[in-house]
Amino acid sequence: MNLRTIGIVINREYMTRVKKKSFLVTTFLVPVLFALLCCVPVLILTLSSGKDKHIAYVDESGYVSGKLNDTGKLFFEDFTGHLTADELRKQMTNLDFDGIVTILPKAEGKKADVEVVTYSVKPVSIEVKEELLHQVNAAVEDYRLSQYEIEGLKEILDEVKPDVQIVTYTVDEEGQEKESSSEVYMFISMILAIIIYMFVTMFAAMVMQSVIEEKSSRVVEVLVSSVNAIDLMIGKIVGVAMVALTQFLLWVVLTFVLVGGINTVAGLDKLVGNNPEAVAQMASMASAGTGDAGMLDQATAAMAASGEHGEMVAVLETLRNLDYTQLLVSFVLFFILGYLLYASLFAAIGSAVDNEADTQQLQLPLTVPLMLGFFVGLYAFNSPDSQLVWWCSMIPFTSPIVMLARIPFGVASWEIALSLGILFLTFLGCAWVSAKIYRIGILMFGKKSTFKDLWKWLKMK
């Protein structure tokens, strides 16, 4: 193994790829899309509040009249006793209302029920329908309770009705309690599983495609005349790994810059105000990976100003208390080792075929564990310490995905170290096997290779 030669190959692979237009476009476009994905929904939620709606209604049931209350955006006017339902509907075009509502009886007595019919020039919005349904149901419920003629029945039922909230805390080694949300851990776990699967698959396949391109164009014959085949394989794998890390780090930095810039220019902290939906969106944005402490502080302040507590506060506290350094370091380590493991194996497959169509059969033993790790990782949040999840986080062909999915829920340091150690040793073994196959296969042309051929090359000295 010649380190100088490997360095030359790494430099060639790296510079060739980072200068491609596709690399530049992807590197700068993805952070823009991600930043927009994070911030635009917040702007939409806070700026898209519709104009006030004025609704005229007639209650022919006798259960609802006078009980529809105005809200901040929805105003009701009761025409009961002044117009019938048919008269109100006929005058719809003459009345200056956004819609008219008729409330008709469906039954009599204690089982009283109503049918609500709306008329409008434009379709009624979901927000109006939900508010109307809520208030009519409440009015009919009050009427039904009144039929029992039990004094204070409604107050009794309100007192009996429970309002149970679950508040969860995690306790660290020093005994300090921190409010937490399982939903945040679940979301981060799924996101990490998806990202690591996509990255390992994408960049390992990139190595295989590079090998196939050089082999099919016969460029490899020129390369191996001056470079050892093993050095060429190692240089190609490391070169693509450096490209992947460069792109990933640029994505992280650019996303931070763009989200921070949008926050400064648009003033999301002022726009959010007391809007719980916007606060929830900001929390989701942060948990998706931006980790912007300023955003979290603004969201927490908005929740405090609105007097809200409960699950959203737990979400924000969980996001603030996450160990982002551990997550980032673990992601980089498992990505590098997982990539090196699969890239070496994909390089061996690429050396054994003349075109990409012939790789399907040989890829199967690699895609199966990758898919298994992906699906186990997606559902690891259900039971991160179950036997299946634990073993998959140790088996090197699934551990890069599954262990990352477990880490948000808290994993002992020795387990992470053991998983990384097994993964590293497995990479060394697979790299040795792949090197032997690569050395022979890269110069084999005109024959579709099988697993039997790979075994034969592996035994050659």
CSV table of C-alpha atoms in Angstrom, one decimal:
chain,number,residue,atom,x,y,z
A,1,MET,CA,0.0,0.0,0.0
A,2,ASN,CA,1.5,3.3,-1.1
A,3,LEU,CA,0.1,6.3,0.9
A,4,ARG,CA,1.4,8.8,-1.6
A,5,THR,CA,-0.4,7.1,-4.5
A,6,ILE,CA,-3.6,6.8,-2.4
A,7,GLY,CA,-3.3,10.5,-1.7
A,8,ILE,CA,-3.1,11.3,-5.4
A,9,VAL,CA,-6.2,9.1,-6.1
A,10,ILE,CA,-8.1,10.8,-3.2
A,11,ASN,CA,-7.3,14.2,-4.5
A,12,ARG,CA,-8.4,13.2,-8.0
A,13,GLU,CA,-11.7,11.8,-6.9
A,14,TYR,CA,-12.4,14.7,-4.5
A,15,MET,CA,-11.5,17.5,-6.9
A,16,THR,CA,-13.3,15.8,-9.9
A,17,ARG,CA,-16.6,15.5,-7.9
A,18,VAL,CA,-16.7,18.9,-6.1
A,19,LYS,CA,-16.1,20.7,-9.3
A,20,LYS,CA,-19.2,19.1,-11.0
A,21,LYS,CA,-22.2,21.3,-11.5
A,22,SER,CA,-24.4,18.7,-10.0
A,23,PHE,CA,-22.4,18.8,-6.8
A,24,LEU,CA,-22.6,22.6,-6.6
A,25,VAL,CA,-26.3,22.8,-7.4
A,26,THR,CA,-27.2,20.1,-4.8
A,27,THR,CA,-24.9,21.5,-2.1
A,28,PHE,CA,-26.4,25.0,-2.3
A,29,LEU,CA,-30.0,24.1,-3.3
A,30,VAL,CA,-30.7,21.6,-0.5
A,31,PRO,CA,-30.1,24.0,2.4
A,32,VAL,CA,-32.3,26.6,0.7
A,33,LEU,CA,-35.1,24.1,0.3
A,34,PHE,CA,-34.7,22.9,3.9
A,35,ALA,CA,-34.6,26.5,5.3
A,36,LEU,CA,-37.8,27.3,3.4
A,37,LEU,CA,-39.4,24.1,4.6
A,38,CYS,CA,-38.6,25.1,8.1
A,39,CYS,CA,-39.6,28.8,8.0
A,40,VAL,CA,-42.3,29.2,5.3
A,41,PRO,CA,-44.9,27.2,7.3
A,42,VAL,CA,-44.4,29.6,10.2
A,43,LEU,CA,-44.9,32.6,8.0
A,44,ILE,CA,-47.9,31.1,6.4
A,45,LEU,CA,-49.5,30.2,9.8
A,46,THR,CA,-48.9,33.7,11.2
A,47,LEU,CA,-49.7,35.8,8.1
A,48,SER,CA,-52.5,33.8,6.5
A,49,SER,CA,-55.2,34.6,9.0
A,50,GLY,CA,-58.3,35.2,6.9
A,51,LYS,CA,-60.7,38.2,7.1
A,52,ASP,CA,-63.6,38.3,9.6
A,53,LYS,CA,-66.6,36.1,8.7
A,54,HIS,CA,-70.2,37.2,9.3
A,55,ILE,CA,-72.8,34.5,9.5
A,56,ALA,CA,-76.6,34.9,9.6
A,57,TYR,CA,-78.6,32.1,11.1
A,58,VAL,CA,-82.2,31.0,11.9
A,59,ASP,CA,-82.8,28.3,14.5
A,60,GLU,CA,-86.1,26.4,13.9
A,61,SER,CA,-85.2,23.8,16.5
A,62,GLY,CA,-85.4,26.0,19.5
A,63,TYR,CA,-82.2,24.6,21.0
A,64,VAL,CA,-79.5,27.0,19.6
A,65,SER,CA,-81.0,30.4,19.2
A,66,GLY,CA,-79.0,33.0,21.1
A,67,LYS,CA,-76.3,30.5,22.1
A,68,LEU,CA,-73.8,31.0,19.2
A,69,ASN,CA,-71.1,33.3,20.4
A,70,ASP,CA,-68.8,35.5,18.4
A,71,THR,CA,-65.2,34.7,18.2
A,72,GLY,CA,-62.2,36.8,17.2
A,73,LYS,CA,-62.8,36.0,13.5
A,74,LEU,CA,-66.3,34.7,13.3
A,75,PHE,CA,-69.5,36.8,14.1
A,76,PHE,CA,-73.0,35.5,14.3
A,77,GLU,CA,-76.3,37.4,13.8
A,78,ASP,CA,-79.5,35.7,14.9
A,79,PHE,CA,-82.6,36.1,12.6
A,80,THR,CA,-84.7,33.6,14.6
A,81,GLY,CA,-88.2,35.1,15.0
A,82,HIS,CA,-87.7,37.6,12.2
A,83,LEU,CA,-87.3,35.3,9.2
A,84,THR,CA,-88.0,31.7,8.5
A,85,ALA,CA,-85.3,29.4,7.2
A,86,ASP,CA,-86.7,29.5,3.7
A,87,GLU,CA,-87.0,33.3,3.7
A,88,LEU,CA,-83.5,33.7,4.9
A,89,ARG,CA,-82.2,31.4,2.2
A,90,LYS,CA,-84.1,33.2,-0.5
A,91,GLN,CA,-82.6,36.5,0.6
A,92,MET,CA,-79.0,35.1,0.6
A,93,THR,CA,-77.9,37.2,-2.3
A,94,ASN,CA,-79.4,40.4,-0.8
A,95,LEU,CA,-77.9,40.1,2.7
A,96,ASP,CA,-74.4,41.2,3.2
A,97,PHE,CA,-73.2,38.0,4.9
A,98,ASP,CA,-70.4,35.5,4.1
A,99,GLY,CA,-72.9,32.7,4.7
A,100,ILE,CA,-76.3,31.8,6.2
A,101,VAL,CA,-77.1,28.9,8.5
A,102,THR,CA,-80.4,27.2,9.2
A,103,ILE,CA,-80.7,24.9,12.2
A,104,LEU,CA,-83.5,22.3,11.8
A,105,PRO,CA,-84.9,19.8,14.3
A,106,LYS,CA,-84.3,16.1,13.7
A,107,ALA,CA,-86.0,14.7,16.8
A,108,GLU,CA,-88.1,15.8,19.8
A,109,GLY,CA,-87.7,15.3,23.6
A,110,LYS,CA,-84.5,14.5,25.5
A,111,LYS,CA,-82.9,12.9,22.5
A,112,ALA,CA,-83.2,16.2,20.7
A,113,ASP,CA,-80.9,16.6,17.7
A,114,VAL,CA,-80.5,19.0,14.9
A,115,GLU,CA,-79.4,19.3,11.3
A,116,VAL,CA,-77.2,22.3,10.4
A,117,VAL,CA,-77.5,23.5,6.8
A,118,THR,CA,-75.2,26.2,5.4
A,119,TYR,CA,-75.5,28.3,2.3
A,120,SER,CA,-72.7,30.5,0.9
A,121,VAL,CA,-71.5,31.9,-2.4
A,122,LYS,CA,-68.0,30.4,-1.7
A,123,PRO,CA,-67.3,27.1,0.0
A,124,VAL,CA,-67.4,27.3,3.7
A,125,SER,CA,-63.9,27.0,5.2
A,126,ILE,CA,-62.9,24.2,7.5
A,127,GLU,CA,-62.3,26.6,10.3
A,128,VAL,CA,-65.9,28.0,10.1
A,129,LYS,CA,-67.3,24.5,9.9
A,130,GLU,CA,-65.4,23.3,13.0
A,131,GLU,CA,-66.4,26.3,15.1
A,132,LEU,CA,-70.0,26.1,14.0
A,133,LEU,CA,-70.1,22.4,14.8
A,134,HIS,CA,-68.5,22.9,18.2
A,135,GLN,CA,-70.9,25.7,19.3
A,136,VAL,CA,-74.1,23.9,18.0
A,137,ASN,CA,-73.1,20.7,19.8
A,138,ALA,CA,-72.5,22.6,23.0
A,139,ALA,CA,-75.9,24.3,22.7
A,140,VAL,CA,-77.7,21.0,22.0
A,141,GLU,CA,-75.9,19.3,24.9
A,142,ASP,CA,-77.0,22.1,27.2
A,143,TYR,CA,-80.6,21.6,26.1
A,144,ARG,CA,-80.5,17.9,26.7
A,145,LEU,CA,-79.1,18.4,30.2
A,146,SER,CA,-81.9,20.9,30.9
A,147,GLN,CA,-84.5,18.2,30.1
A,148,TYR,CA,-83.4,16.1,33.1
A,149,GLU,CA,-84.5,19.0,35.4
A,150,ILE,CA,-81.7,18.3,37.9
A,151,GLU,CA,-80.5,21.4,39.5
A,152,GLY,CA,-76.8,22.1,38.8
A,153,LEU,CA,-76.4,19.0,36.6
A,154,LYS,CA,-74.1,20.8,34.1
A,155,GLU,CA,-71.9,22.1,36.9
A,156,ILE,CA,-71.8,18.6,38.4
A,157,LEU,CA,-70.7,17.1,35.1
A,158,ASP,CA,-68.1,19.8,34.6
A,159,GLU,CA,-66.7,19.0,38.0
A,160,VAL,CA,-66.7,15.3,37.4
A,161,LYS,CA,-65.1,15.5,34.0
A,162,PRO,CA,-61.3,14.9,34.5
A,163,ASP,CA,-58.5,16.9,32.9
A,164,VAL,CA,-55.5,14.6,33.1
A,165,GLN,CA,-52.1,15.7,31.8
A,166,ILE,CA,-49.0,13.5,31.7
A,167,VAL,CA,-45.8,15.3,32.5
A,168,THR,CA,-42.7,13.2,32.0
A,169,TYR,CA,-39.2,13.9,33.4
A,170,THR,CA,-35.8,12.4,32.8
A,171,VAL,CA,-33.4,12.2,35.7
A,172,ASP,CA,-29.7,12.3,35.0
A,173,GLU,CA,-26.8,10.8,37.0
A,174,GLU,CA,-26.7,13.8,39.3
A,175,GLY,CA,-30.3,13.5,40.1
A,176,GLN,CA,-31.5,16.6,38.2
A,177,GLU,CA,-34.9,16.4,36.6
A,178,LYS,CA,-35.6,17.6,33.1
A,179,GLU,CA,-39.0,17.7,31.5
A,180,SER,CA,-39.1,15.6,28.3
A,181,SER,CA,-41.3,14.6,25.5
A,182,SER,CA,-41.3,11.1,24.0
A,183,GLU,CA,-42.7,12.5,20.7
A,184,VAL,CA,-39.5,14.6,20.2
A,185,TYR,CA,-37.3,11.6,20.7
A,186,MET,CA,-39.4,9.6,18.3
A,187,PHE,CA,-39.3,12.3,15.7
A,188,ILE,CA,-35.5,12.7,15.9
A,189,SER,CA,-35.0,9.0,16.0
A,190,MET,CA,-36.9,8.5,12.7
A,191,ILE,CA,-35.2,11.5,11.1
A,192,LEU,CA,-31.7,10.2,11.9
A,193,ALA,CA,-32.6,6.7,10.7
A,194,ILE,CA,-33.9,8.1,7.4
A,195,ILE,CA,-30.9,10.4,6.9
A,196,ILE,CA,-28.2,7.9,7.6
A,197,TYR,CA,-29.9,5.3,5.4
A,198,MET,CA,-30.1,7.8,2.5
A,199,PHE,CA,-26.5,9.0,2.9
A,200,VAL,CA,-24.9,5.5,3.2
A,201,THR,CA,-26.9,4.2,0.3
A,202,MET,CA,-26.3,7.3,-1.9
A,203,PHE,CA,-22.6,7.7,-1.4
A,204,ALA,CA,-21.8,3.9,-1.4
A,205,ALA,CA,-23.6,3.5,-4.6
A,206,MET,CA,-21.6,6.5,-6.0
A,207,VAL,CA,-18.4,4.5,-5.5
A,208,MET,CA,-19.9,1.5,-7.3
A,209,GLN,CA,-21.0,3.7,-10.2
A,210,SER,CA,-17.5,5.3,-10.4
A,211,VAL,CA,-15.9,1.9,-10.6
A,212,ILE,CA,-18.3,0.7,-13.3
A,213,GLU,CA,-17.8,3.9,-15.4
A,214,GLU,CA,-14.0,3.6,-15.3
A,215,LYS,CA,-14.2,-0.1,-16.1
A,216,SER,CA,-16.7,0.2,-19.0
A,217,SER,CA,-14.7,3.0,-20.5
A,218,ARG,CA,-11.4,1.1,-20.1
A,219,VAL,CA,-9.9,4.0,-18.3
A,220,VAL,CA,-9.1,1.6,-15.4
A,221,GLU,CA,-6.6,-0.2,-17.6
A,222,VAL,CA,-4.6,3.0,-17.9
A,223,LEU,CA,-4.9,3.7,-14.2
A,224,VAL,CA,-3.8,0.3,-13.0
A,225,SER,CA,-0.8,0.5,-15.2
A,226,SER,CA,0.6,3.1,-12.9
A,227,VAL,CA,-1.5,2.6,-9.7
A,228,ASN,CA,-1.9,-0.5,-7.6
A,229,ALA,CA,-5.5,-1.7,-7.8
A,230,ILE,CA,-5.9,-1.8,-4.0
A,231,ASP,CA,-4.6,1.8,-3.7
A,232,LEU,CA,-7.0,2.8,-6.4
A,233,MET,CA,-10.0,1.3,-4.5
A,234,ILE,CA,-9.0,2.8,-1.2
A,235,GLY,CA,-8.4,6.2,-2.7
A,236,LYS,CA,-11.7,6.1,-4.5
A,237,ILE,CA,-13.6,5.2,-1.3
A,238,VAL,CA,-11.9,7.8,0.9
A,239,GLY,CA,-12.2,10.5,-1.9
A,240,VAL,CA,-16.0,10.0,-2.1
A,241,ALA,CA,-16.2,9.9,1.7
A,242,MET,CA,-14.5,13.3,1.8
A,243,VAL,CA,-17.0,14.6,-0.8
A,244,ALA,CA,-19.8,13.3,1.3
A,245,LEU,CA,-18.5,15.0,4.5
A,246,THR,CA,-17.9,18.2,2.7
A,247,GLN,CA,-21.4,18.3,1.4
A,248,PHE,CA,-23.0,17.3,4.7
A,249,LEU,CA,-21.0,20.0,6.7
A,250,LEU,CA,-21.9,22.6,4.1
A,251,TRP,CA,-25.6,21.6,4.4
A,252,VAL,CA,-25.5,22.1,8.1
A,253,VAL,CA,-23.6,25.4,8.0
A,254,LEU,CA,-25.7,26.9,5.2
A,255,THR,CA,-29.0,25.8,6.8
A,256,PHE,CA,-28.0,27.5,10.1
A,257,VAL,CA,-27.1,30.7,8.2
A,258,LEU,CA,-30.2,30.7,6.1
A,259,VAL,CA,-32.6,30.0,8.9
A,260,GLY,CA,-30.9,32.6,11.1
A,261,GLY,CA,-31.0,35.1,8.2
A,262,ILE,CA,-34.7,34.5,7.6
A,263,ASN,CA,-35.4,34.9,11.3
A,264,THR,CA,-33.6,38.2,11.4
A,265,VAL,CA,-35.1,39.6,8.2
A,266,ALA,CA,-38.7,38.3,8.7
A,267,GLY,CA,-38.7,38.7,12.5
A,268,LEU,CA,-40.3,35.3,13.2
A,269,ASP,CA,-40.1,36.0,16.9
A,270,LYS,CA,-42.4,39.0,16.5
A,271,LEU,CA,-44.7,37.3,14.0
A,272,VAL,CA,-45.2,34.3,16.2
A,273,GLY,CA,-46.5,36.2,19.2
A,274,ASN,CA,-49.1,34.1,21.0
A,275,ASN,CA,-49.9,31.9,18.1
A,276,PRO,CA,-49.7,28.3,19.4
A,277,GLU,CA,-49.8,26.8,15.9
A,278,ALA,CA,-46.7,28.9,14.9
A,279,VAL,CA,-45.0,27.9,18.1
A,280,ALA,CA,-45.6,24.3,17.3
A,281,GLN,CA,-44.3,24.8,13.8
A,282,MET,CA,-41.1,26.4,15.2
A,283,ALA,CA,-40.6,23.5,17.6
A,284,SER,CA,-41.0,21.0,14.8
A,285,MET,CA,-38.5,23.0,12.7
A,286,ALA,CA,-36.0,22.9,15.5
A,287,SER,CA,-36.4,19.2,16.1
A,288,ALA,CA,-36.0,18.6,12.4
A,289,GLY,CA,-32.3,19.5,12.8
A,290,THR,CA,-31.7,23.2,12.9
A,291,GLY,CA,-31.1,23.2,16.6
A,292,ASP,CA,-31.3,27.0,16.7
A,293,ALA,CA,-31.2,28.0,20.4
A,294,GLY,CA,-32.5,31.5,19.6
A,295,MET,CA,-35.6,30.0,17.8
A,296,LEU,CA,-36.2,27.7,20.8
A,297,ASP,CA,-36.0,30.6,23.2
A,298,GLN,CA,-38.4,32.7,21.1
A,299,ALA,CA,-40.9,29.8,21.0
A,300,THR,CA,-40.6,29.2,24.7
A,301,ALA,CA,-41.2,32.9,25.4
A,302,ALA,CA,-44.2,32.9,23.1
A,303,MET,CA,-45.6,29.9,25.0
A,304,ALA,CA,-45.0,31.6,28.3
A,305,ALA,CA,-46.7,34.8,27.1
A,306,SER,CA,-49.7,32.9,26.0
A,307,GLY,CA,-49.9,31.1,29.4
A,308,GLU,CA,-49.8,27.7,27.7
A,309,HIS,CA,-48.3,24.7,29.3
A,310,GLY,CA,-48.3,21.0,28.9
A,311,GLU,CA,-47.1,19.1,25.9
A,312,MET,CA,-45.7,22.0,23.9
A,313,VAL,CA,-43.6,23.2,26.8
A,314,ALA,CA,-42.3,19.7,27.2
A,315,VAL,CA,-41.4,19.6,23.5
A,316,LEU,CA,-39.5,22.9,23.8
A,317,GLU,CA,-37.7,21.9,27.0
A,318,THR,CA,-36.7,18.6,25.4
A,319,LEU,CA,-35.3,20.4,22.4
A,320,ARG,CA,-33.3,22.7,24.6
A,321,ASN,CA,-31.9,19.9,26.7
A,322,LEU,CA,-30.9,17.6,23.8
A,323,ASP,CA,-27.1,16.9,23.6
A,324,TYR,CA,-26.7,18.1,20.0
A,325,THR,CA,-22.9,17.6,20.2
A,326,GLN,CA,-23.3,13.9,21.0
A,327,LEU,CA,-25.9,13.5,18.2
A,328,LEU,CA,-23.6,15.2,15.6
A,329,VAL,CA,-20.5,13.3,16.7
A,330,SER,CA,-22.3,10.0,16.7
A,331,PHE,CA,-23.9,10.7,13.3
A,332,VAL,CA,-20.5,11.5,11.8
A,333,LEU,CA,-18.8,8.4,13.2
A,334,PHE,CA,-21.5,6.0,12.3
A,335,PHE,CA,-21.9,7.6,8.9
A,336,ILE,CA,-18.1,7.3,8.2
A,337,LEU,CA,-17.8,3.7,9.3
A,338,GLY,CA,-21.1,2.6,7.8
A,339,TYR,CA,-20.2,4.3,4.5
A,340,LEU,CA,-16.7,2.7,4.5
A,341,LEU,CA,-18.1,-0.7,5.2
A,342,TYR,CA,-20.7,-0.6,2.4
A,343,ALA,CA,-18.6,1.4,0.0
A,344,SER,CA,-15.8,-1.3,0.1
A,345,LEU,CA,-18.4,-3.9,-0.7
A,346,PHE,CA,-20.1,-1.9,-3.4
A,347,ALA,CA,-16.7,-1.2,-4.9
A,348,ALA,CA,-16.1,-5.0,-5.1
A,349,ILE,CA,-19.5,-5.4,-6.9
A,350,GLY,CA,-18.7,-2.6,-9.3
A,351,SER,CA,-15.4,-4.3,-10.2
A,352,ALA,CA,-17.1,-7.5,-11.0
A,353,VAL,CA,-19.5,-6.2,-13.6
A,354,ASP,CA,-19.3,-4.4,-16.9
A,355,ASN,CA,-22.5,-2.3,-16.6
A,356,GLU,CA,-24.9,-1.2,-13.9
A,357,ALA,CA,-27.7,-3.5,-15.1
A,358,ASP,CA,-25.6,-6.6,-14.0
A,359,THR,CA,-25.3,-5.4,-10.4
A,360,GLN,CA,-28.9,-6.3,-9.3
A,361,GLN,CA,-28.2,-9.9,-8.3
A,362,LEU,CA,-24.9,-9.1,-6.6
A,363,GLN,CA,-26.4,-6.1,-4.7
A,364,LEU,CA,-29.1,-8.2,-3.0
A,365,PRO,CA,-27.0,-9.4,0.0
A,366,LEU,CA,-26.2,-5.8,0.7
A,367,THR,CA,-29.6,-4.1,0.2
A,368,VAL,CA,-31.4,-6.6,2.4
A,369,PRO,CA,-29.5,-5.7,5.6
A,370,LEU,CA,-29.7,-2.0,4.7
A,371,MET,CA,-33.5,-2.3,4.3
A,372,LEU,CA,-33.7,-4.3,7.5
A,373,GLY,CA,-31.8,-1.7,9.4
A,374,PHE,CA,-33.9,1.0,7.9
A,375,PHE,CA,-37.2,-0.5,9.0
A,376,VAL,CA,-36.0,-1.5,12.5
A,377,GLY,CA,-34.6,2.0,12.9
A,378,LEU,CA,-37.9,3.6,11.9
A,379,TYR,CA,-39.7,1.7,14.6
A,380,ALA,CA,-36.9,1.7,17.2
A,381,PHE,CA,-38.8,4.4,19.2
A,382,ASN,CA,-41.5,1.9,20.2
A,383,SER,CA,-38.9,-0.1,22.3
A,384,PRO,CA,-35.4,1.2,21.9
A,385,ASP,CA,-34.0,-1.4,24.4
A,386,SER,CA,-35.8,-4.5,23.0
A,387,GLN,CA,-33.7,-7.5,22.0
A,388,LEU,CA,-34.3,-7.0,18.3
A,389,VAL,CA,-33.4,-3.3,18.3
A,390,TRP,CA,-30.4,-3.9,20.6
A,391,TRP,CA,-28.9,-6.7,18.5
A,392,CYS,CA,-29.5,-4.7,15.3
A,393,SER,CA,-27.6,-1.8,16.9
A,394,MET,CA,-24.7,-4.1,17.4
A,395,ILE,CA,-24.7,-6.1,14.1
A,396,PRO,CA,-22.4,-4.0,11.9
A,397,PHE,CA,-24.5,-4.2,8.8
A,398,THR,CA,-27.5,-2.6,10.5
A,399,SER,CA,-25.9,-0.7,13.4
A,400,PRO,CA,-25.2,2.6,11.6
A,401,ILE,CA,-28.9,3.1,11.2
A,402,VAL,CA,-30.4,1.4,14.3
A,403,MET,CA,-27.9,2.7,16.9
A,404,LEU,CA,-28.4,6.3,15.7
A,405,ALA,CA,-32.2,5.7,16.1
A,406,ARG,CA,-31.6,4.6,19.7
A,407,ILE,CA,-29.2,7.4,20.8
A,408,PRO,CA,-31.9,10.1,21.3
A,409,PHE,CA,-33.6,7.8,23.9
A,410,GLY,CA,-30.3,7.5,25.9
A,411,VAL,CA,-27.7,4.8,25.3
A,412,ALA,CA,-24.9,3.9,27.6
A,413,SER,CA,-21.4,5.0,26.4
A,414,TRP,CA,-20.1,1.5,26.4
A,415,GLU,CA,-22.8,0.3,24.0
A,416,ILE,CA,-22.0,3.1,21.6
A,417,ALA,CA,-18.2,2.3,21.9
A,418,LEU,CA,-18.9,-1.5,21.4
A,419,SER,CA,-21.0,-0.9,18.4
A,420,LEU,CA,-18.4,1.4,16.8
A,421,GLY,CA,-15.6,-1.1,17.6
A,422,ILE,CA,-17.5,-4.0,16.0
A,423,LEU,CA,-18.3,-1.8,13.0
A,424,PHE,CA,-14.7,-0.8,12.5
A,425,LEU,CA,-13.4,-4.4,12.8
A,426,THR,CA,-16.0,-5.6,10.3
A,427,PHE,CA,-15.0,-2.8,7.9
A,428,LEU,CA,-11.4,-3.9,8.0
A,429,GLY,CA,-12.4,-7.5,7.3
A,430,CYS,CA,-14.7,-6.5,4.5
A,431,ALA,CA,-12.2,-4.1,3.0
A,432,TRP,CA,-9.6,-7.0,2.9
A,433,VAL,CA,-12.2,-9.3,1.1
A,434,SER,CA,-13.3,-6.5,-1.3
A,435,ALA,CA,-9.7,-5.7,-2.1
A,436,LYS,CA,-9.0,-9.2,-3.2
A,437,ILE,CA,-12.1,-9.3,-5.4
A,438,TYR,CA,-11.4,-5.7,-6.7
A,439,ARG,CA,-7.9,-6.6,-7.7
A,440,ILE,CA,-9.0,-9.4,-10.0
A,441,GLY,CA,-12.5,-8.2,-11.1
A,442,ILE,CA,-11.5,-4.8,-12.3
A,443,LEU,CA,-9.6,-6.4,-15.2
A,444,MET,CA,-12.2,-9.0,-16.1
A,445,PHE,CA,-14.3,-8.1,-19.1
A,446,GLY,CA,-17.0,-9.7,-21.3
A,447,LYS,CA,-18.4,-12.1,-18.7
A,448,LYS,CA,-21.3,-11.7,-16.3
A,449,SER,CA,-19.8,-12.5,-12.9
A,450,THR,CA,-21.6,-14.7,-10.3
A,451,PHE,CA,-21.1,-15.3,-6.6
A,452,LYS,CA,-19.1,-18.4,-7.6
A,453,ASP,CA,-16.7,-16.2,-9.6
A,454,LEU,CA,-16.3,-13.9,-6.6
A,455,TRP,CA,-15.5,-16.8,-4.4
A,456,LYS,CA,-12.9,-18.1,-6.9
A,457,TRP,CA,-11.3,-14.6,-7.0
A,458,LEU,CA,-11.3,-14.4,-3.3
A,459,LYS,CA,-9.2,-17.6,-3.0
A,460,MET,CA,-6.6,-16.5,-5.6
A,461,LYS,CA,-3.3,-15.4,-4.2
